[in-house]
Short mmCIF file of C-alpha atoms and ligand atoms in Angstrom, two decimals:
data_model
loop_
_atom_site.label_atom_id
_atom_site.label_comp_id
_atom_site.label_asym_id
_atom_site.label_seq_id
_atom_site.Cartn_x
_atom_site.Cartn_y
_atom_site.Cartn_z
CA MET J 188 -31.78 -3.94 -7.69
CA GLN J 189 -28.52 -4.82 -6.15
CA PRO J 190 -26.59 -1.74 -4.30
CA MET J 191 -23.66 -0.58 -5.72
CA ILE J 192 -20.49 -1.52 -4.79
CA ASN J 193 -18.31 1.48 -3.91
CA VAL J 194 -14.39 1.02 -4.55
CA ALA J 195 -11.70 3.39 -3.79
CA LEU J 196 -9.03 3.22 -6.29
CA PRO J 197 -5.25 4.46 -5.62
CA LYS J 198 -3.80 7.26 -7.87
CA GLY J 199 -1.09 6.34 -10.03
CA ARG J 200 -0.09 3.50 -11.85
CA LEU J 201 -0.93 0.96 -9.29
CA GLY J 202 -4.65 2.16 -9.39
CA GLU J 203 -4.55 1.69 -13.01
CA LYS J 204 -3.08 -1.74 -13.16
CA VAL J 205 -6.39 -2.60 -10.57
CA LEU J 206 -8.84 -0.92 -12.50
CA ALA J 207 -7.69 -2.83 -15.90
CA ILE J 208 -8.04 -5.72 -13.57
CA LEU J 209 -11.49 -4.68 -12.07
CA GLU J 210 -12.49 -4.40 -15.74
CA SER J 211 -11.63 -7.79 -17.27
CA ALA J 212 -13.00 -9.23 -13.87
CA GLY J 213 -16.53 -8.07 -14.75
CA TYR J 214 -16.79 -4.55 -13.46
CA PRO J 215 -16.38 -2.43 -16.28
CA CYS J 216 -16.80 1.46 -16.49
CA PRO J 217 -16.61 3.15 -19.83
CA ALA J 218 -16.99 6.20 -17.82
CA ILE J 219 -13.77 6.46 -16.11
CA HIS J 220 -11.77 6.38 -19.44
CA ASP J 221 -13.73 9.62 -20.60
CA PRO J 222 -10.99 12.38 -19.87
CA GLY J 223 -12.16 15.26 -17.35
CA ARG J 224 -11.30 16.36 -13.49
CA ARG J 225 -14.50 13.96 -12.59
CA LEU J 226 -13.76 11.63 -9.28
CA ILE J 227 -16.74 9.43 -9.35
CA PHE J 228 -17.76 7.35 -12.39
CA GLU J 229 -20.32 4.95 -12.25
CA ASN J 230 -21.67 1.86 -14.06
CA GLU J 231 -25.16 1.09 -12.85
CA GLU J 232 -25.16 -2.28 -15.16
CA SER J 233 -22.06 -3.41 -12.97
CA GLY J 234 -23.13 -2.61 -10.05
CA VAL J 235 -20.40 -0.68 -9.26
CA ARG J 236 -18.69 3.37 -8.53
CA TYR J 237 -15.17 3.71 -8.79
CA PHE J 238 -13.59 6.57 -7.23
CA TRP J 239 -9.95 8.05 -7.62
CA VAL J 240 -8.06 8.70 -4.18
CA LYS J 241 -4.69 9.42 -2.67
CA PRO J 242 -3.06 6.00 -2.19
CA SER J 243 -2.72 6.50 1.68
CA ASP J 244 -6.13 7.76 1.86
CA VAL J 245 -7.86 4.88 0.60
CA ALA J 246 -7.77 2.83 4.01
CA ILE J 247 -9.29 5.42 6.08
CA TYR J 248 -12.29 5.53 2.77
CA VAL J 249 -12.77 2.12 3.52
CA GLU J 250 -12.99 1.78 7.36
CA ARG J 251 -15.34 4.44 7.28
CA GLY J 252 -17.71 3.14 4.75
CA ALA J 253 -17.34 5.41 2.18
CA ALA J 254 -16.08 2.74 0.14
CA ASP J 255 -16.84 -0.71 0.63
CA VAL J 256 -13.83 -1.57 -1.22
CA GLY J 257 -10.29 -0.30 -1.45
CA VAL J 258 -6.75 -1.51 -2.56
CA VAL J 259 -3.95 -0.14 -0.56
CA GLY J 260 -0.76 -1.36 -0.15
CA LYS J 261 0.14 -3.74 3.22
CA ASP J 262 2.48 -0.69 4.30
CA ILE J 263 -0.19 1.38 5.04
CA LEU J 264 -1.83 -1.34 6.45
CA LEU J 265 0.80 -2.54 8.66
CA GLU J 266 1.70 1.69 9.36
CA TYR J 267 -2.05 2.54 10.05
CA ARG J 268 -3.64 -1.07 11.52
CA PRO J 269 -7.11 0.31 9.60
CA ASP J 270 -10.42 -1.38 10.94
CA VAL J 271 -10.80 -3.41 7.54
CA TYR J 272 -11.05 -6.54 6.32
CA GLU J 273 -7.85 -7.70 4.20
CA LEU J 274 -9.48 -9.81 1.03
CA LEU J 275 -6.95 -10.66 -1.22
CA ASP J 276 -2.98 -10.40 -2.06
CA LEU J 277 -3.30 -8.57 -5.42
CA HIS J 278 0.82 -9.76 -5.51
CA MET J 279 1.27 -6.32 -7.61
CA GLY J 280 2.84 -3.35 -6.65
CA LYS J 281 5.66 -5.36 -5.08
CA CYS J 282 8.51 -3.54 -2.95
CA ARG J 283 9.67 -4.43 0.41
CA MET J 284 9.99 -2.15 4.31
CA CYS J 285 13.86 -1.89 4.62
CA VAL J 286 16.40 -0.73 6.84
CA ALA J 287 18.97 0.99 4.61
CA GLY J 288 21.81 3.34 5.51
CA PRO J 289 25.45 4.17 4.76
CA LYS J 290 27.58 1.50 3.02
CA THR J 291 30.09 2.21 5.80
CA PHE J 292 27.36 1.83 8.75
CA ARG J 293 28.05 -0.27 11.77
CA ASP J 294 25.51 -0.35 14.35
CA ASP J 295 26.99 0.16 18.15
CA PRO J 296 24.92 -1.32 20.10
CA GLU J 297 26.04 1.30 23.14
CA LYS J 298 24.08 4.22 21.33
CA THR J 299 20.55 4.58 20.81
CA LEU J 300 19.93 3.96 16.96
CA ARG J 301 18.55 7.21 15.55
CA VAL J 302 15.90 6.02 12.65
CA ALA J 303 14.61 8.53 10.05
CA THR J 304 11.05 6.98 8.47
CA LYS J 305 7.85 7.74 7.62
CA PHE J 306 6.58 4.72 9.09
CA PRO J 307 7.06 5.06 12.99
CA HIS J 308 4.81 2.30 13.95
CA ILE J 309 6.54 -0.40 11.52
CA ALA J 310 10.08 0.62 12.67
CA ARG J 311 9.21 0.65 16.14
CA ASP J 312 7.57 -2.82 16.03
CA TYR J 313 10.83 -3.87 14.28
CA TYR J 314 13.24 -2.59 16.63
CA ALA J 315 11.27 -3.62 19.92
CA GLY J 316 11.14 -6.76 18.40
CA ARG J 317 14.95 -7.24 18.59
CA SER J 318 15.17 -5.38 21.76
CA ARG J 319 17.12 -2.04 19.97
CA GLU J 320 16.62 1.24 22.02
CA ILE J 321 15.96 3.67 18.97
CA ASP J 322 15.08 6.96 18.51
CA ILE J 323 12.35 7.88 15.53
CA ILE J 324 12.79 10.71 13.25
CA LYS J 325 9.35 10.80 11.46
CA LEU J 326 9.60 12.56 7.98
CA ASN J 327 7.50 12.84 5.15
CA GLY J 328 9.18 12.18 2.24
CA SER J 329 12.72 12.29 0.72
CA ILE J 330 13.66 9.96 3.97
CA GLU J 331 17.10 8.99 1.88
CA LEU J 332 18.60 12.53 2.52
CA ALA J 333 18.43 12.10 6.38
CA PRO J 334 21.48 10.01 7.15
CA ILE J 335 23.09 11.73 4.38
CA LEU J 336 23.23 14.82 6.28
CA GLY J 337 23.53 13.16 9.58
CA LEU J 338 20.07 13.51 10.90
CA SER J 339 19.94 10.20 11.47
CA ASP J 340 22.19 6.58 11.34
CA VAL J 341 19.70 4.63 9.26
CA ILE J 342 16.38 5.12 7.63
CA VAL J 343 13.19 2.80 7.49
CA ASP J 344 11.66 3.32 3.94
CA ILE J 345 10.24 1.15 1.02
CA VAL J 346 12.58 0.28 -1.31
CA GLU J 347 11.30 -0.96 -4.77
CA THR J 348 14.08 -0.98 -7.51
CA GLY J 349 17.04 0.04 -4.87
CA ALA J 350 17.65 3.38 -7.69
CA THR J 351 17.13 5.94 -5.12
CA LEU J 352 19.40 4.12 -2.46
CA ARG J 353 22.25 3.13 -5.35
CA GLU J 354 22.14 7.46 -6.80
CA ASN J 355 22.69 8.20 -3.10
CA ASP J 356 25.31 5.80 -1.85
CA LEU J 357 23.02 3.48 0.87
CA ASP J 358 22.57 -0.06 0.79
CA ALA J 359 19.60 -1.79 2.26
CA LEU J 360 20.60 -3.48 5.21
CA GLU J 361 18.17 -5.43 6.47
CA THR J 362 14.36 -6.50 4.97
CA ILE J 363 11.50 -5.76 7.57
CA VAL J 364 8.79 -7.36 5.33
CA PRO J 365 7.92 -7.91 1.66
CA ILE J 366 4.62 -5.60 0.38
CA SER J 367 2.43 -5.68 -1.88
CA ALA J 368 -1.06 -4.38 -3.07
CA ARG J 369 -3.91 -5.58 -1.17
CA LEU J 370 -7.90 -5.88 -1.78
CA ILE J 371 -9.56 -4.48 1.29
CA ALA J 372 -13.13 -4.45 2.57
CA ASN J 373 -15.16 -2.11 5.24
CA LYS J 374 -16.40 -4.56 7.67
CA SER J 375 -19.93 -3.69 7.77
CA SER J 376 -19.90 -3.66 3.97
CA TYR J 377 -18.54 -6.78 3.91
CA GLN J 378 -21.24 -8.28 6.04
CA PHE J 379 -24.21 -6.73 4.71
CA GLN J 380 -23.05 -7.09 0.90
CA THR J 381 -21.40 -10.26 1.65
CA GLU J 382 -22.04 -12.09 -1.94
CA ALA J 383 -21.20 -8.70 -3.94
CA ILE J 384 -18.13 -7.98 -2.17
CA ARG J 385 -17.19 -12.27 -2.22
CA ALA J 386 -17.97 -12.51 -5.97
CA MET J 387 -15.80 -9.68 -6.74
CA GLY J 388 -12.99 -11.03 -4.59
CA ASP J 389 -12.84 -14.03 -6.41
CA ALA J 390 -13.36 -13.12 -10.15
CA VAL J 391 -10.18 -10.36 -9.38
CA ALA J 392 -8.53 -13.19 -7.74
CA GLN J 393 -9.12 -15.32 -10.96
CA GLN J 394 -7.49 -12.42 -13.13
CA VAL J 395 -4.60 -12.24 -11.17
CA ALA J 396 -3.58 -15.54 -11.06
CA GLN J 397 -4.48 -15.79 -14.79
CA ARG J 398 -2.06 -13.07 -15.17
CA GLU J 399 0.87 -14.41 -13.12
CA GLU J 400 0.20 -17.33 -15.32
CA LYS J 401 1.00 -15.38 -18.37
CA GLU J 402 3.89 -13.79 -16.96
CA LYS J 403 5.76 -16.97 -16.13
C1 PRP F 246 9.46 5.88 -2.20
C2 PRP F 246 10.46 5.33 -1.09
C3 PRP F 246 12.04 5.39 -1.80
C4 PRP F 246 11.50 5.18 -3.38
C5 PRP F 246 12.12 3.96 -3.63
O1 PRP F 246 9.66 7.25 -2.32
O2 PRP F 246 10.12 6.76 0.20
O3 PRP F 246 12.59 6.74 -1.67
O4 PRP F 246 9.75 5.35 -3.59
O5 PRP F 246 11.77 3.80 -4.76
P1 PRP F 246 13.26 2.56 -5.37
O6 PRP F 246 13.92 1.66 -4.74
O7 PRP F 246 12.35 2.09 -6.75
O8 PRP F 246 13.75 3.54 -5.74
P2 PRP F 246 7.99 7.81 -3.09
O9 PRP F 246 8.75 8.24 -4.59
O10 PRP F 246 7.28 7.17 -2.60
O11 PRP F 246 8.86 9.47 -2.71
P3 PRP F 246 9.02 10.06 -1.07
O12 PRP F 246 10.68 10.59 -1.22
O13 PRP F 246 8.12 11.36 -0.89
O14 PRP F 246 8.72 9.24 -0.18
#
């Protein structure tokens, strides 16, 4: 019998969408639609075992081999650089990593720029590339508060609809990188289950392309 593919799904709206794609790609799992508090669901017939994890933990499960594949935002891959294979851009969960600040912000190159963020590596890399001296203020959420209260000059954060910035009188000043969800694989799983994981990646890619075609 083929070994099961363990799939770490990010809890939330994106994960639900990804599950729908996986199911239509040939990896259905009726058990996952039963309400309850179970976290692991399998379907021997389609050779798949799903589990829901916190979105920011998906890469940890995959890197350490507790999951063979998973779905994670490009922001997490750029920030934590997990040692995994990035198989596919799912063209979902699209947003961008931006520098944002008050509408009145003017950069003074004489001063160290104070940058509040949940993504210190991304911010550091970005400003290192511009030889701009910065002071990182690492926060864990509600980043938009920092420039409003004078804790920082700007923020580096995810902008999706732009509503949070607008409602707090902040502007996106620069786009650092576009972000979307990616299908990732554990490196040794990929080595030992190459065919099965590739087949899953191909089937998902096909579904993604079909959905994009329909949305046009
Ligand atoms: C994210 C991000 C922004 C917001 C952007 O926050 O950090 O605050 O979403 O989305 P928008 O452009 O559609 O308004 P999240 O909801 O993850 O909460 P957080 O404050 O804990 O970072």
